Amino acid sequence: MNITLAFLNGPEVIALLVLVLILFGAKKLPELARGLGQGLKEFKKSSKEIQEDLNTAMNEEPSPVPAKRVASTTIPSQTVEEIPTRDISKA
């Protein structure tokens, strides 16, 4: 319960209702109450959905990370010193 509303006694609540009645009029009160009720309903629904999403996210197992493929390296059959060269000066 909201602490500020806990300190409102009978006379304060009546004065608050009279003030709302004067400000908005008797014809607007049902419409305002309906809008307030729908807003609270949507807020509760959204907070419940968020709570459920958080609970499922915390309880599910993390998916395994797929292993990365390593490019195969080919080992040269000959080193640079073993590769035969042509003599260009005789050409």
Tab-separated table of N, CA and C in Angstrom:
chain	number	residue	atom	x	y	z
A	1	MET	N	0.845	-1.183	0.000
A	1	MET	CA	0.000	0.000	0.000
A	1	MET	C	0.885	1.239	0.000
A	2	ASN	N	0.442	2.241	-0.679
A	2	ASN	CA	1.185	3.492	-0.757
A	2	ASN	C	1.152	4.185	0.598
A	3	ILE	N	2.297	4.636	1.080
A	3	ILE	CA	2.385	5.229	2.415
A	3	ILE	C	1.610	6.538	2.492
A	4	THR	N	1.615	7.340	1.437
A	4	THR	CA	0.902	8.622	1.491
A	4	THR	C	-0.602	8.411	1.582
A	5	LEU	N	-1.126	7.371	0.950
A	5	LEU	CA	-2.558	7.100	1.050
A	5	LEU	C	-2.927	6.509	2.400
A	6	ALA	N	-1.982	5.912	3.089
A	6	ALA	CA	-2.259	5.322	4.391
A	6	ALA	C	-2.555	6.392	5.434
A	7	PHE	N	-2.054	7.609	5.236
A	7	PHE	CA	-2.267	8.676	6.209
A	7	PHE	C	-3.545	9.464	5.951
A	8	LEU	N	-4.293	9.131	4.908
A	8	LEU	CA	-5.553	9.815	4.638
A	8	LEU	C	-6.651	9.192	5.486
A	9	ASN	N	-7.303	10.015	6.282
A	9	ASN	CA	-8.417	9.553	7.107
A	9	ASN	C	-9.720	9.872	6.388
A	10	GLY	N	-10.839	9.654	7.050
A	10	GLY	CA	-12.161	9.890	6.474
A	10	GLY	C	-12.358	11.295	5.937
A	11	PRO	N	-12.099	12.339	6.745
A	11	PRO	CA	-12.337	13.704	6.246
A	11	PRO	C	-11.458	14.062	5.040
A	12	GLU	N	-10.215	13.597	5.021
A	12	GLU	CA	-9.335	13.901	3.890
A	12	GLU	C	-9.822	13.234	2.605
A	13	VAL	N	-10.301	12.006	2.719
A	13	VAL	CA	-10.806	11.288	1.551
A	13	VAL	C	-12.055	11.975	1.013
A	14	ILE	N	-12.957	12.383	1.916
A	14	ILE	CA	-14.182	13.074	1.493
A	14	ILE	C	-13.838	14.397	0.820
A	15	ALA	N	-12.908	15.155	1.396
A	15	ALA	CA	-12.503	16.431	0.805
A	15	ALA	C	-11.881	16.206	-0.574
A	16	LEU	N	-11.099	15.160	-0.727
A	16	LEU	CA	-10.487	14.848	-2.014
A	16	LEU	C	-11.547	14.487	-3.056
A	17	LEU	N	-12.535	13.693	-2.672
A	17	LEU	CA	-13.609	13.326	-3.594
A	17	LEU	C	-14.444	14.539	-4.000
A	18	VAL	N	-14.715	15.440	-3.054
A	18	VAL	CA	-15.462	16.661	-3.368
A	18	VAL	C	-14.656	17.528	-4.332
A	19	LEU	N	-13.369	17.633	-4.117
A	19	LEU	CA	-12.513	18.420	-4.997
A	19	LEU	C	-12.516	17.852	-6.423
A	20	VAL	N	-12.420	16.537	-6.550
A	20	VAL	CA	-12.457	15.897	-7.866
A	20	VAL	C	-13.819	16.126	-8.520
A	21	LEU	N	-14.885	16.044	-7.745
A	21	LEU	CA	-16.232	16.276	-8.271
A	21	LEU	C	-16.385	17.701	-8.784
A	22	ILE	N	-15.836	18.664	-8.050
A	22	ILE	CA	-15.919	20.068	-8.469
A	22	ILE	C	-15.084	20.301	-9.730
A	23	LEU	N	-13.886	19.734	-9.772
A	23	LEU	CA	-12.996	19.967	-10.912
A	23	LEU	C	-13.513	19.340	-12.206
A	24	PHE	N	-14.006	18.117	-12.141
A	24	PHE	CA	-14.351	17.394	-13.358
A	24	PHE	C	-15.849	17.303	-13.623
A	25	GLY	N	-16.673	17.500	-12.644
A	25	GLY	CA	-18.121	17.420	-12.834
A	25	GLY	C	-18.621	15.994	-12.728
A	26	ALA	N	-19.912	15.866	-12.473
A	26	ALA	CA	-20.523	14.554	-12.248
A	26	ALA	C	-20.582	13.731	-13.529
A	27	LYS	N	-20.677	14.378	-14.679
A	27	LYS	CA	-20.791	13.638	-15.938
A	27	LYS	C	-19.457	13.025	-16.364
A	28	LYS	N	-18.363	13.643	-15.982
A	28	LYS	CA	-17.039	13.153	-16.385
A	28	LYS	C	-16.497	12.075	-15.452
A	29	LEU	N	-17.004	11.991	-14.228
A	29	LEU	CA	-16.444	11.042	-13.252
A	29	LEU	C	-16.496	9.585	-13.714
A	30	PRO	N	-17.618	9.074	-14.229
A	30	PRO	CA	-17.603	7.668	-14.684
A	30	PRO	C	-16.594	7.418	-15.809
A	31	GLU	N	-16.478	8.378	-16.706
A	31	GLU	CA	-15.522	8.236	-17.802
A	31	GLU	C	-14.085	8.233	-17.285
A	32	LEU	N	-13.794	9.110	-16.330
A	32	LEU	CA	-12.454	9.148	-15.738
A	32	LEU	C	-12.145	7.866	-14.973
A	33	ALA	N	-13.131	7.375	-14.223
A	33	ALA	CA	-12.929	6.142	-13.456
A	33	ALA	C	-12.708	4.953	-14.396
A	34	ARG	N	-13.449	4.919	-15.493
A	34	ARG	CA	-13.296	3.836	-16.469
A	34	ARG	C	-11.902	3.872	-17.094
A	35	GLY	N	-11.460	5.061	-17.458
A	35	GLY	CA	-10.122	5.205	-18.040
A	35	GLY	C	-9.030	4.830	-17.053
A	36	LEU	N	-9.224	5.217	-15.795
A	36	LEU	CA	-8.250	4.867	-14.759
A	36	LEU	C	-8.204	3.357	-14.552
A	37	GLY	N	-9.370	2.726	-14.550
A	37	GLY	CA	-9.430	1.271	-14.392
A	37	GLY	C	-8.761	0.541	-15.539
A	38	GLN	N	-8.997	1.000	-16.770
A	38	GLN	CA	-8.368	0.364	-17.932
A	38	GLN	C	-6.856	0.562	-17.917
A	39	GLY	N	-6.430	1.740	-17.485
A	39	GLY	CA	-4.991	1.996	-17.397
A	39	GLY	C	-4.314	1.097	-16.375
A	40	LEU	N	-4.959	0.932	-15.217
A	40	LEU	CA	-4.402	0.043	-14.189
A	40	LEU	C	-4.381	-1.407	-14.667
A	41	LYS	N	-5.434	-1.802	-15.392
A	41	LYS	CA	-5.495	-3.171	-15.915
A	41	LYS	C	-4.352	-3.427	-16.894
A	42	GLU	N	-4.104	-2.493	-17.801
A	42	GLU	CA	-3.008	-2.628	-18.766
A	42	GLU	C	-1.648	-2.643	-18.070
A	43	PHE	N	-1.512	-1.798	-17.046
A	43	PHE	CA	-0.249	-1.752	-16.307
A	43	PHE	C	0.026	-3.078	-15.616
A	44	LYS	N	-0.983	-3.640	-14.967
A	44	LYS	CA	-0.809	-4.927	-14.289
A	44	LYS	C	-0.502	-6.037	-15.289
A	45	LYS	N	-1.189	-6.004	-16.442
A	45	LYS	CA	-0.957	-7.024	-17.472
A	45	LYS	C	0.471	-6.949	-17.999
A	46	SER	N	0.933	-5.745	-18.268
A	46	SER	CA	2.293	-5.569	-18.789
A	46	SER	C	3.341	-5.978	-17.768
A	47	SER	N	3.134	-5.595	-16.511
A	47	SER	CA	4.120	-5.961	-15.492
A	47	SER	C	4.136	-7.472	-15.264
A	48	LYS	N	2.983	-8.123	-15.390
A	48	LYS	CA	2.935	-9.584	-15.249
A	48	LYS	C	3.683	-10.256	-16.402
A	49	GLU	N	3.495	-9.747	-17.628
A	49	GLU	CA	4.194	-10.311	-18.786
A	49	GLU	C	5.704	-10.143	-18.663
A	50	ILE	N	6.132	-8.992	-18.194
A	50	ILE	CA	7.567	-8.753	-18.016
A	50	ILE	C	8.131	-9.698	-16.965
A	51	GLN	N	7.390	-9.874	-15.867
A	51	GLN	CA	7.843	-10.779	-14.806
A	51	GLN	C	7.953	-12.209	-15.332
A	52	GLU	N	6.971	-12.651	-16.125
A	52	GLU	CA	7.017	-14.003	-16.693
A	52	GLU	C	8.188	-14.158	-17.659
A	53	ASP	N	8.440	-13.146	-18.478
A	53	ASP	CA	9.575	-13.198	-19.406
A	53	ASP	C	10.896	-13.295	-18.655
A	54	LEU	N	11.024	-12.533	-17.580
A	54	LEU	CA	12.251	-12.589	-16.785
A	54	LEU	C	12.425	-13.953	-16.135
A	55	ASN	N	11.339	-14.514	-15.616
A	55	ASN	CA	11.427	-15.827	-14.979
A	55	ASN	C	11.820	-16.908	-15.979
A	56	THR	N	11.230	-16.880	-17.175
A	56	THR	CA	11.588	-17.901	-18.164
A	56	THR	C	13.020	-17.712	-18.651
A	57	ALA	N	13.456	-16.467	-18.776
A	57	ALA	CA	14.831	-16.224	-19.222
A	57	ALA	C	15.837	-16.686	-18.176
A	58	MET	N	15.503	-16.545	-16.911
A	58	MET	CA	16.426	-16.954	-15.853
A	58	MET	C	16.443	-18.469	-15.683
A	59	ASN	N	15.343	-19.150	-16.008
A	59	ASN	CA	15.251	-20.585	-15.775
A	59	ASN	C	15.702	-21.433	-16.958
A	60	GLU	N	15.762	-20.869	-18.158
A	60	GLU	CA	16.133	-21.690	-19.305
A	60	GLU	C	17.643	-21.867	-19.378
A	61	GLU	N	18.018	-22.999	-19.933
A	61	GLU	CA	19.432	-23.336	-20.079
A	61	GLU	C	20.037	-22.507	-21.208
A	62	PRO	N	21.254	-22.027	-21.034
A	62	PRO	CA	21.882	-21.294	-22.141
A	62	PRO	C	22.201	-22.251	-23.278
A	63	SER	N	21.997	-21.804	-24.488
A	63	SER	CA	22.257	-22.658	-25.645
A	63	SER	C	23.764	-22.813	-25.824
A	64	PRO	N	24.215	-24.020	-26.184
A	64	PRO	CA	25.656	-24.225	-26.359
A	64	PRO	C	26.174	-23.431	-27.550
A	65	VAL	N	27.366	-22.926	-27.396
A	65	VAL	CA	27.991	-22.143	-28.461
A	65	VAL	C	28.578	-23.114	-29.474
A	66	PRO	N	28.217	-22.986	-30.746
A	66	PRO	CA	28.766	-23.915	-31.745
A	66	PRO	C	30.268	-23.705	-31.899
A	67	ALA	N	30.964	-24.817	-32.107
A	67	ALA	CA	32.416	-24.747	-32.268
A	67	ALA	C	32.754	-24.086	-33.594
A	68	LYS	N	33.764	-23.256	-33.572
A	68	LYS	CA	34.185	-22.574	-34.791
A	68	LYS	C	35.090	-23.504	-35.593
A	69	ARG	N	34.937	-23.460	-36.907
A	69	ARG	CA	35.792	-24.262	-37.771
A	69	ARG	C	37.121	-23.553	-37.949
A	70	VAL	N	38.164	-24.329	-37.853
A	70	VAL	CA	39.504	-23.794	-38.052
A	70	VAL	C	39.929	-24.163	-39.462
A	71	ALA	N	40.416	-23.189	-40.190
A	71	ALA	CA	40.861	-23.448	-41.559
A	71	ALA	C	42.053	-24.395	-41.520
A	72	SER	N	41.968	-25.410	-42.346
A	72	SER	CA	43.075	-26.370	-42.363
A	72	SER	C	44.273	-25.739	-43.062
A	73	THR	N	45.411	-25.935	-42.473
A	73	THR	CA	46.639	-25.391	-43.063
A	73	THR	C	47.363	-26.528	-43.767
A	74	THR	N	47.819	-26.251	-44.961
A	74	THR	CA	48.555	-27.272	-45.712
A	74	THR	C	50.042	-27.048	-45.510
A	75	ILE	N	50.721	-28.117	-45.292
A	75	ILE	CA	52.163	-28.049	-45.098
A	75	ILE	C	52.810	-28.201	-46.469
A	76	PRO	N	53.661	-27.267	-46.843
A	76	PRO	CA	54.290	-27.367	-48.170
A	76	PRO	C	55.165	-28.616	-48.254
A	77	SER	N	55.156	-29.208	-49.432
A	77	SER	CA	55.948	-30.433	-49.613
A	77	SER	C	57.434	-30.131	-49.752
A	78	GLN	N	57.787	-28.932	-50.193
A	78	GLN	CA	59.192	-28.564	-50.336
A	78	GLN	C	59.403	-27.202	-49.691
A	79	THR	N	60.581	-27.000	-49.194
A	79	THR	CA	60.925	-25.684	-48.675
A	79	THR	C	61.489	-24.849	-49.799
A	80	VAL	N	61.725	-23.592	-49.547
A	80	VAL	CA	62.230	-22.684	-50.579
A	80	VAL	C	63.605	-23.126	-51.051
A	81	GLU	N	64.407	-23.638	-50.181
A	81	GLU	CA	65.758	-24.052	-50.558
A	81	GLU	C	65.737	-25.266	-51.475
A	82	GLU	N	64.718	-26.099	-51.401
A	82	GLU	CA	64.671	-27.326	-52.179
A	82	GLU	C	64.050	-27.140	-53.557
A	83	ILE	N	63.371	-26.029	-53.809
A	83	ILE	CA	62.702	-25.817	-55.090
A	83	ILE	C	63.755	-25.524	-56.152
A	84	PRO	N	63.753	-26.270	-57.241
A	84	PRO	CA	64.753	-26.034	-58.290
A	84	PRO	C	64.482	-24.701	-58.984
A	85	THR	N	65.539	-24.007	-59.293
A	85	THR	CA	65.421	-22.708	-59.965
A	85	THR	C	66.051	-22.798	-61.337
A	86	ARG	N	65.628	-21.910	-62.223
A	86	ARG	CA	66.218	-21.843	-63.556
A	86	ARG	C	67.220	-20.707	-63.574
A	87	ASP	N	68.196	-20.867	-64.319
A	87	ASP	CA	69.201	-19.811	-64.455
A	87	ASP	C	68.742	-18.883	-65.565
A	88	ILE	N	68.389	-17.649	-65.242
A	88	ILE	CA	67.844	-16.688	-66.199
A	88	ILE	C	68.964	-16.062	-67.033
A	89	SER	N	70.172	-16.014	-66.530
A	89	SER	CA	71.262	-15.337	-67.238
A	89	SER	C	71.635	-16.059	-68.530
A	90	LYS	N	71.393	-17.336	-68.646
A	90	LYS	CA	71.744	-18.094	-69.846
A	90	LYS	C	70.676	-17.981	-70.934
A	91	ALA	N	69.570	-17.415	-70.665
A	91	ALA	CA	68.491	-17.367	-71.640
A	91	ALA	C	68.639	-16.330	-72.676
